[in-house]
């Protein structure tokens, strides 16, 4: 509606509107005192002597009351407010997601499997970080950068969708290599906050870089590591062999995650360790990381005020002018 954005600067002046009913009472009493009374046995001879204008003379007082109400409203300073905001990112965060792509990530304790469940949750996480730069690192028995840190989320999302198990990368789980490669992507970053989200579903079995050494490097470069152990407690339906047609044969295997190592990596770097045993828990973990690593945004509001009292004053003045003209012309003989 057209009056939704109107505010009054001096609202307390609306108390003056209480003068209006007082003025009406005063006018009625004064009119009665000034009206002479004559008692007669019959008024037949006077019928029709009262003119339309004599009855309409109270219009003058009504015009004056309306003008007074308009002036009081004008004194309350009505104005419209147009608010515009401008946001500016004051603290950007650079994030690298290090994703284990070893064969065990095809285990079906998460739906449809660990890797696909992770990709779905990670995609939502990326969408929720519009002001940050994000990169991707893949690792199994070795590690490489899938996407350097970038602010272009479409590139990151496309690369994330393309992540899958393949036989090109050497088999095994080289947590130290995945972490070391991620540190290498962030060490020259000028962001005020640098974060690695390290995800694995196993134990460190290979690689030229020791995970603890990689965590010390992360600490030296001011990089915080959030480690996630992915897998149910107990047995999981996991790939155990490859069929002649290239598909996997599944069997139930014990889930083994080196939680003490992941906890130590997180603790050394000032991060946190999480355990995701199902799809819901994995989604909750990423939501918690999203809350822990907030991007500071500076918001400035600009207020544009437009005064609206002038039309009220002009209209009140017009009513008073009309009242004055009527009083000294048409109603001159009746007031």
CSV table of C-alpha atoms in Angstrom, one decimal:
chain,number,residue,atom,x,y,z
A,1,UNK,CA,0.0,0.0,0.0
A,2,UNK,CA,1.1,3.6,-0.6
A,3,UNK,CA,1.3,4.5,3.1
A,4,UNK,CA,3.2,1.4,4.3
A,5,UNK,CA,6.5,3.2,4.3
A,6,UNK,CA,5.4,6.5,5.9
A,7,UNK,CA,6.8,7.3,9.4
A,8,UNK,CA,6.2,10.3,11.6
A,9,UNK,CA,9.2,12.0,13.2
A,10,UNK,CA,7.3,13.8,16.0
A,11,UNK,CA,4.6,11.3,16.9
A,12,UNK,CA,4.0,12.9,20.3
A,13,UNK,CA,2.4,16.0,18.6
A,14,UNK,CA,-0.6,13.8,17.7
A,15,UNK,CA,-1.7,14.4,21.3
A,16,UNK,CA,-2.8,17.9,20.0
A,17,UNK,CA,-5.6,16.2,18.2
A,18,UNK,CA,-7.4,16.0,21.5
A,19,UNK,CA,-8.0,19.7,21.1
A,20,UNK,CA,-10.4,19.0,18.3
A,21,UNK,CA,-13.2,17.4,20.4
A,22,UNK,CA,-12.7,20.2,23.0
A,23,UNK,CA,-13.1,22.8,20.2
A,24,UNK,CA,-16.3,21.0,19.1
A,25,UNK,CA,-17.8,21.2,22.6
A,26,UNK,CA,-16.8,24.8,23.0
A,27,UNK,CA,-18.4,25.6,19.6
A,28,UNK,CA,-21.7,24.0,20.5
A,29,UNK,CA,-21.9,25.7,23.9
A,30,UNK,CA,-21.0,29.1,22.4
A,31,UNK,CA,-23.6,28.6,19.6
A,32,UNK,CA,-26.3,27.9,22.2
A,33,UNK,CA,-25.4,31.0,24.3
A,34,UNK,CA,-25.5,33.3,21.2
A,35,UNK,CA,-28.8,32.0,20.0
A,36,UNK,CA,-31.8,34.1,21.2
A,37,UNK,CA,-35.0,32.3,22.2
A,38,UNK,CA,-38.5,33.6,21.7
A,39,UNK,CA,-41.5,31.7,23.0
A,40,UNK,CA,-44.5,31.9,20.7
A,41,UNK,CA,-47.8,30.1,20.6
A,42,UNK,CA,-47.4,29.4,16.8
A,43,UNK,CA,-44.6,29.5,14.2
A,44,UNK,CA,-46.8,29.2,11.2
A,45,UNK,CA,-46.0,32.6,10.0
A,46,UNK,CA,-42.2,31.9,10.1
A,47,UNK,CA,-42.1,28.8,8.0
A,48,UNK,CA,-39.7,29.0,5.1
A,49,UNK,CA,-37.9,31.9,6.5
A,50,UNK,CA,-34.9,29.8,7.5
A,51,UNK,CA,-32.6,29.7,4.4
A,52,UNK,CA,-30.3,26.9,3.2
A,53,UNK,CA,-27.2,29.1,3.9
A,54,UNK,CA,-28.1,29.8,7.5
A,55,UNK,CA,-28.2,26.0,8.2
A,56,UNK,CA,-25.0,25.5,6.2
A,57,UNK,CA,-23.0,28.1,8.2
A,58,UNK,CA,-21.5,25.3,10.4
A,59,UNK,CA,-19.4,24.4,7.4
A,60,UNK,CA,-17.1,27.2,8.3
A,61,UNK,CA,-16.2,25.7,11.7
A,62,UNK,CA,-15.8,22.2,10.1
A,63,UNK,CA,-13.3,23.7,7.5
A,64,UNK,CA,-11.3,25.2,10.4
A,65,UNK,CA,-11.2,21.9,12.3
A,66,UNK,CA,-10.1,20.0,9.3
A,67,UNK,CA,-7.3,22.6,8.6
A,68,UNK,CA,-6.2,22.3,12.2
A,69,UNK,CA,-6.0,18.5,12.0
A,70,UNK,CA,-4.0,18.8,8.8
A,71,UNK,CA,-1.6,21.3,10.5
A,72,UNK,CA,-1.1,19.0,13.5
A,73,UNK,CA,-0.4,16.1,11.2
A,74,UNK,CA,2.1,18.2,9.3
A,75,UNK,CA,3.9,19.2,12.6
A,76,UNK,CA,4.3,15.5,13.3
A,77,UNK,CA,6.6,15.4,10.2
A,78,UNK,CA,5.3,12.6,8.0
A,79,UNK,CA,8.0,11.3,5.6
A,80,UNK,CA,8.6,8.3,3.5
A,81,UNK,CA,11.7,6.1,4.0
A,82,UNK,CA,13.5,4.3,1.2
A,83,UNK,CA,16.1,1.9,2.6
A,84,UNK,CA,18.8,0.4,0.4
A,85,UNK,CA,21.6,-1.9,1.5
A,86,UNK,CA,25.0,-2.6,0.3
A,87,UNK,CA,26.9,-5.6,1.4
A,88,UNK,CA,30.7,-6.1,1.3
A,89,UNK,CA,32.6,-9.3,2.2
A,90,UNK,CA,35.2,-8.2,4.8
A,91,UNK,CA,36.6,-11.6,5.5
A,92,UNK,CA,36.9,-14.3,2.8
A,93,UNK,CA,37.6,-17.9,3.5
A,94,UNK,CA,39.6,-20.2,1.2
A,95,UNK,CA,38.5,-23.9,1.5
A,96,UNK,CA,40.0,-27.0,0.0
A,97,UNK,CA,37.9,-30.2,0.2
A,98,UNK,CA,40.2,-33.3,0.2
A,99,UNK,CA,38.1,-36.3,-0.9
A,100,UNK,CA,39.1,-39.9,-0.5
A,101,UNK,CA,38.3,-41.7,-3.8
A,102,UNK,CA,39.7,-45.2,-2.9
A,103,UNK,CA,37.6,-48.3,-3.8
A,104,UNK,CA,36.2,-48.5,-0.2
A,105,UNK,CA,34.3,-45.2,-0.8
A,106,UNK,CA,31.9,-47.4,-2.9
A,107,UNK,CA,30.7,-49.2,0.3
A,108,UNK,CA,27.0,-49.1,0.6
A,109,UNK,CA,26.6,-48.3,4.3
A,110,UNK,CA,25.6,-44.8,3.1
A,111,UNK,CA,23.0,-44.4,0.3
A,112,UNK,CA,23.7,-45.1,-2.6
A,113,UNK,CA,27.3,-45.4,-1.5
A,114,UNK,CA,29.8,-43.3,0.5
A,115,UNK,CA,31.2,-41.3,-2.4
A,116,UNK,CA,27.8,-40.4,-4.0
A,117,UNK,CA,26.4,-39.4,-0.6
A,118,UNK,CA,29.4,-37.2,0.0
A,119,UNK,CA,29.1,-35.5,-3.3
A,120,UNK,CA,25.4,-34.6,-2.7
A,121,UNK,CA,26.2,-33.1,0.7
A,122,UNK,CA,29.3,-31.3,-0.5
A,123,UNK,CA,27.3,-29.7,-3.4
A,124,UNK,CA,24.9,-28.2,-0.9
A,125,UNK,CA,27.9,-27.0,1.2
A,126,UNK,CA,29.4,-25.3,-1.8
A,127,UNK,CA,26.1,-23.5,-2.6
A,128,UNK,CA,26.0,-22.2,0.9
A,129,UNK,CA,29.4,-20.5,0.6
A,130,UNK,CA,28.8,-17.8,-2.0
A,131,UNK,CA,31.5,-15.4,-0.7
A,132,UNK,CA,34.3,-18.0,-0.4
A,133,UNK,CA,36.8,-19.6,-2.7
A,134,UNK,CA,36.8,-23.4,-2.9
A,135,UNK,CA,39.1,-26.0,-4.3
A,136,UNK,CA,39.0,-29.8,-4.6
A,137,UNK,CA,41.7,-32.4,-4.1
A,138,UNK,CA,41.3,-36.1,-4.9
A,139,UNK,CA,43.4,-38.8,-3.2
A,140,UNK,CA,43.7,-42.5,-2.9
A,141,UNK,CA,47.2,-44.0,-3.0
A,142,UNK,CA,48.3,-40.7,-4.4
A,143,UNK,CA,46.8,-37.2,-4.6
A,144,UNK,CA,46.2,-34.5,-7.2
A,145,UNK,CA,44.3,-31.2,-7.5
A,146,UNK,CA,41.0,-31.6,-9.1
A,147,UNK,CA,40.2,-27.9,-9.0
A,148,UNK,CA,42.4,-25.0,-7.7
A,149,UNK,CA,40.7,-22.6,-5.3
A,150,UNK,CA,38.3,-20.5,-7.2
A,151,UNK,CA,35.3,-18.2,-6.6
A,152,UNK,CA,33.5,-19.7,-9.6
A,153,UNK,CA,31.1,-22.2,-8.0
A,154,UNK,CA,29.9,-23.6,-11.3
A,155,UNK,CA,33.4,-24.9,-12.0
A,156,UNK,CA,33.7,-26.4,-8.6
A,157,UNK,CA,30.3,-28.0,-8.8
A,158,UNK,CA,31.1,-29.4,-12.3
A,159,UNK,CA,34.4,-30.9,-11.0
A,160,UNK,CA,32.6,-32.3,-7.9
A,161,UNK,CA,30.1,-34.1,-10.2
A,162,UNK,CA,32.9,-35.6,-12.2
A,163,UNK,CA,34.6,-37.2,-9.2
A,164,UNK,CA,34.3,-41.0,-9.3
A,165,UNK,CA,36.3,-44.1,-8.5
A,166,UNK,CA,38.9,-44.9,-11.2
A,167,UNK,CA,41.8,-47.1,-11.7
A,168,UNK,CA,44.1,-44.3,-12.9
A,169,UNK,CA,44.9,-43.2,-9.4
A,170,UNK,CA,47.1,-45.7,-7.5
A,171,UNK,CA,45.1,-47.8,-5.0
A,172,UNK,CA,45.3,-47.4,-1.3
A,173,UNK,CA,44.6,-44.5,1.2
A,174,UNK,CA,47.4,-41.9,1.4
A,175,UNK,CA,45.9,-39.5,4.0
A,176,UNK,CA,49.2,-37.6,4.3
A,177,UNK,CA,49.4,-37.1,0.5
A,178,UNK,CA,45.8,-35.8,0.4
A,179,UNK,CA,46.4,-33.4,3.3
A,180,UNK,CA,49.8,-32.3,1.9
A,181,UNK,CA,48.4,-31.6,-1.5
A,182,UNK,CA,45.7,-29.5,0.1
A,183,UNK,CA,48.2,-27.6,2.2
A,184,UNK,CA,50.1,-26.9,-1.0
A,185,UNK,CA,47.0,-25.3,-2.6
A,186,UNK,CA,46.5,-23.0,0.4
A,187,UNK,CA,49.9,-22.1,1.6
A,188,UNK,CA,50.2,-19.0,-0.7
A,189,UNK,CA,46.6,-17.9,-0.1
A,190,UNK,CA,46.1,-14.4,1.3
A,191,UNK,CA,42.7,-15.1,2.8
A,192,UNK,CA,42.3,-14.3,6.5
A,193,UNK,CA,41.0,-17.8,7.1
A,194,UNK,CA,42.2,-21.1,5.4
A,195,UNK,CA,40.4,-24.4,5.9
A,196,UNK,CA,40.8,-28.0,4.7
A,197,UNK,CA,37.9,-30.4,5.0
A,198,UNK,CA,39.7,-33.8,5.0
A,199,UNK,CA,37.5,-36.8,4.4
A,200,UNK,CA,38.5,-40.5,4.5
A,201,UNK,CA,36.9,-43.8,5.2
A,202,UNK,CA,40.0,-45.8,6.2
A,203,UNK,CA,43.5,-45.7,7.6
A,204,UNK,CA,46.7,-44.4,6.1
A,205,UNK,CA,48.2,-47.3,4.2
A,206,UNK,CA,50.6,-45.6,1.7
A,207,UNK,CA,52.0,-42.4,0.5
A,208,UNK,CA,55.3,-40.5,0.6
A,209,UNK,CA,54.1,-37.9,3.1
A,210,UNK,CA,53.4,-38.7,6.8
A,211,UNK,CA,49.9,-37.4,7.9
A,212,UNK,CA,51.4,-35.9,11.1
A,213,UNK,CA,54.0,-34.1,9.1
A,214,UNK,CA,51.4,-32.7,6.8
A,215,UNK,CA,49.3,-31.5,9.8
A,216,UNK,CA,52.4,-29.6,11.2
A,217,UNK,CA,52.8,-28.0,7.8
A,218,UNK,CA,49.1,-27.0,7.9
A,219,UNK,CA,49.7,-25.4,11.3
A,220,UNK,CA,52.7,-23.5,10.1
A,221,UNK,CA,50.7,-21.9,7.2
A,222,UNK,CA,47.8,-21.1,9.5
A,223,UNK,CA,45.5,-23.7,8.0
A,224,UNK,CA,42.7,-25.3,10.0
A,225,UNK,CA,41.7,-28.9,9.3
A,226,UNK,CA,38.2,-30.4,9.8
A,227,UNK,CA,38.6,-34.2,9.5
A,228,UNK,CA,35.6,-36.4,8.8
A,229,UNK,CA,35.7,-40.2,9.3
A,230,UNK,CA,33.1,-41.7,6.9
A,231,UNK,CA,31.6,-45.2,7.6
A,232,UNK,CA,29.2,-47.0,9.8
A,233,UNK,CA,30.1,-48.7,13.1
A,234,UNK,CA,30.7,-52.4,12.6
A,235,UNK,CA,30.3,-54.2,9.2
A,236,UNK,CA,29.5,-52.6,5.9
A,237,UNK,CA,28.8,-54.0,2.4
A,238,UNK,CA,32.0,-53.1,0.6
A,239,UNK,CA,33.7,-54.0,-2.7
A,240,UNK,CA,36.0,-57.0,-2.2
A,241,UNK,CA,36.9,-58.0,-5.7
A,242,UNK,CA,36.5,-57.0,-9.4
A,243,UNK,CA,34.5,-59.2,-11.7
A,244,UNK,CA,35.7,-60.0,-15.2
A,245,UNK,CA,33.3,-57.4,-16.6
A,246,UNK,CA,34.8,-54.7,-14.5
A,247,UNK,CA,32.1,-54.5,-11.9
A,248,UNK,CA,32.7,-55.0,-8.2
A,249,UNK,CA,31.8,-58.0,-6.1
A,250,UNK,CA,30.6,-56.9,-2.7
A,251,UNK,CA,30.9,-58.6,0.7
A,252,UNK,CA,30.6,-57.5,4.3
A,253,UNK,CA,33.8,-56.1,5.8
A,254,UNK,CA,34.7,-54.5,9.1
A,255,UNK,CA,34.8,-50.7,8.9
A,256,UNK,CA,38.2,-49.4,10.0
A,257,UNK,CA,38.9,-45.7,10.4
A,258,UNK,CA,42.0,-44.3,12.1
A,259,UNK,CA,40.1,-42.0,14.4
A,260,UNK,CA,43.1,-41.3,16.7
A,261,UNK,CA,45.1,-40.0,13.7
A,262,UNK,CA,42.2,-37.8,12.4
A,263,UNK,CA,41.6,-36.4,15.9
A,264,UNK,CA,45.2,-35.5,16.2
A,265,UNK,CA,45.4,-33.8,12.8
A,266,UNK,CA,42.3,-31.7,13.7
A,267,UNK,CA,43.5,-30.9,17.2
A,268,UNK,CA,47.0,-29.8,16.0
A,269,UNK,CA,45.6,-27.4,13.5
A,270,UNK,CA,42.8,-26.0,15.7
A,271,UNK,CA,40.1,-27.8,13.8
A,272,UNK,CA,37.6,-30.6,14.8
A,273,UNK,CA,37.0,-34.3,14.1
A,274,UNK,CA,33.6,-35.7,13.1
A,275,UNK,CA,32.3,-39.2,12.5
A,276,UNK,CA,29.6,-39.7,9.8
A,277,UNK,CA,27.9,-43.0,10.2
A,278,UNK,CA,25.0,-42.3,7.8
A,279,UNK,CA,23.7,-39.8,5.3
A,280,UNK,CA,21.9,-37.7,7.9
A,281,UNK,CA,24.9,-37.4,10.1
A,282,UNK,CA,27.1,-36.5,7.2
A,283,UNK,CA,24.7,-33.6,6.3
A,284,UNK,CA,24.7,-32.4,9.9
A,285,UNK,CA,28.5,-32.4,10.0
A,286,UNK,CA,28.7,-30.1,6.9
A,287,UNK,CA,26.1,-27.8,8.4
A,288,UNK,CA,28.1,-27.6,11.6
A,289,UNK,CA,31.3,-26.8,9.7
A,290,UNK,CA,29.3,-24.2,7.7
A,291,UNK,CA,28.3,-22.5,11.0
A,292,UNK,CA,31.8,-22.8,12.5
A,293,UNK,CA,33.4,-21.1,9.5
A,294,UNK,CA,31.4,-17.9,9.0
A,295,UNK,CA,32.3,-15.4,6.5
A,296,UNK,CA,32.1,-11.8,7.9
A,297,UNK,CA,30.0,-9.6,5.8
A,298,UNK,CA,29.8,-5.8,6.2
A,299,UNK,CA,26.3,-4.4,5.5
A,300,UNK,CA,25.7,-0.7,5.1
A,301,UNK,CA,22.2,0.7,5.0
A,302,UNK,CA,21.3,3.9,3.3
A,303,UNK,CA,18.2,5.8,4.3
A,304,UNK,CA,16.6,8.2,1.8
A,305,UNK,CA,13.9,10.4,3.5
A,306,UNK,CA,11.2,12.4,1.6
A,307,UNK,CA,9.2,14.9,3.6
A,308,UNK,CA,5.5,14.8,3.1
A,309,UNK,CA,4.2,17.7,5.3
A,310,UNK,CA,4.2,20.3,2.6
A,311,UNK,CA,1.0,19.1,0.8
A,312,UNK,CA,-0.7,19.0,4.2
A,313,UNK,CA,0.2,22.6,5.0
A,314,UNK,CA,-0.9,23.8,1.5
A,315,UNK,CA,-4.2,22.0,1.8
A,316,UNK,CA,-4.8,23.4,5.3
A,317,UNK,CA,-4.0,26.9,4.0
A,318,UNK,CA,-6.4,26.3,1.1
A,319,UNK,CA,-9.2,25.3,3.5
A,320,UNK,CA,-8.6,28.4,5.7
A,321,UNK,CA,-8.7,30.6,2.6
A,322,UNK,CA,-12.0,29.1,1.5
A,323,UNK,CA,-13.3,29.5,5.1
A,324,UNK,CA,-12.3,33.2,5.1
A,325,UNK,CA,-13.8,33.9,1.7
A,326,UNK,CA,-17.1,32.2,2.6
A,327,UNK,CA,-17.2,34.0,6.0
A,328,UNK,CA,-16.8,37.4,4.2
A,329,UNK,CA,-19.2,36.7,1.3
A,330,UNK,CA,-21.9,34.1,1.3
A,331,UNK,CA,-22.1,33.7,5.1
A,332,UNK,CA,-21.5,37.3,6.0
A,333,UNK,CA,-25.1,37.8,7.1
A,334,UNK,CA,-25.2,34.7,9.3
A,335,UNK,CA,-22.1,34.8,11.4
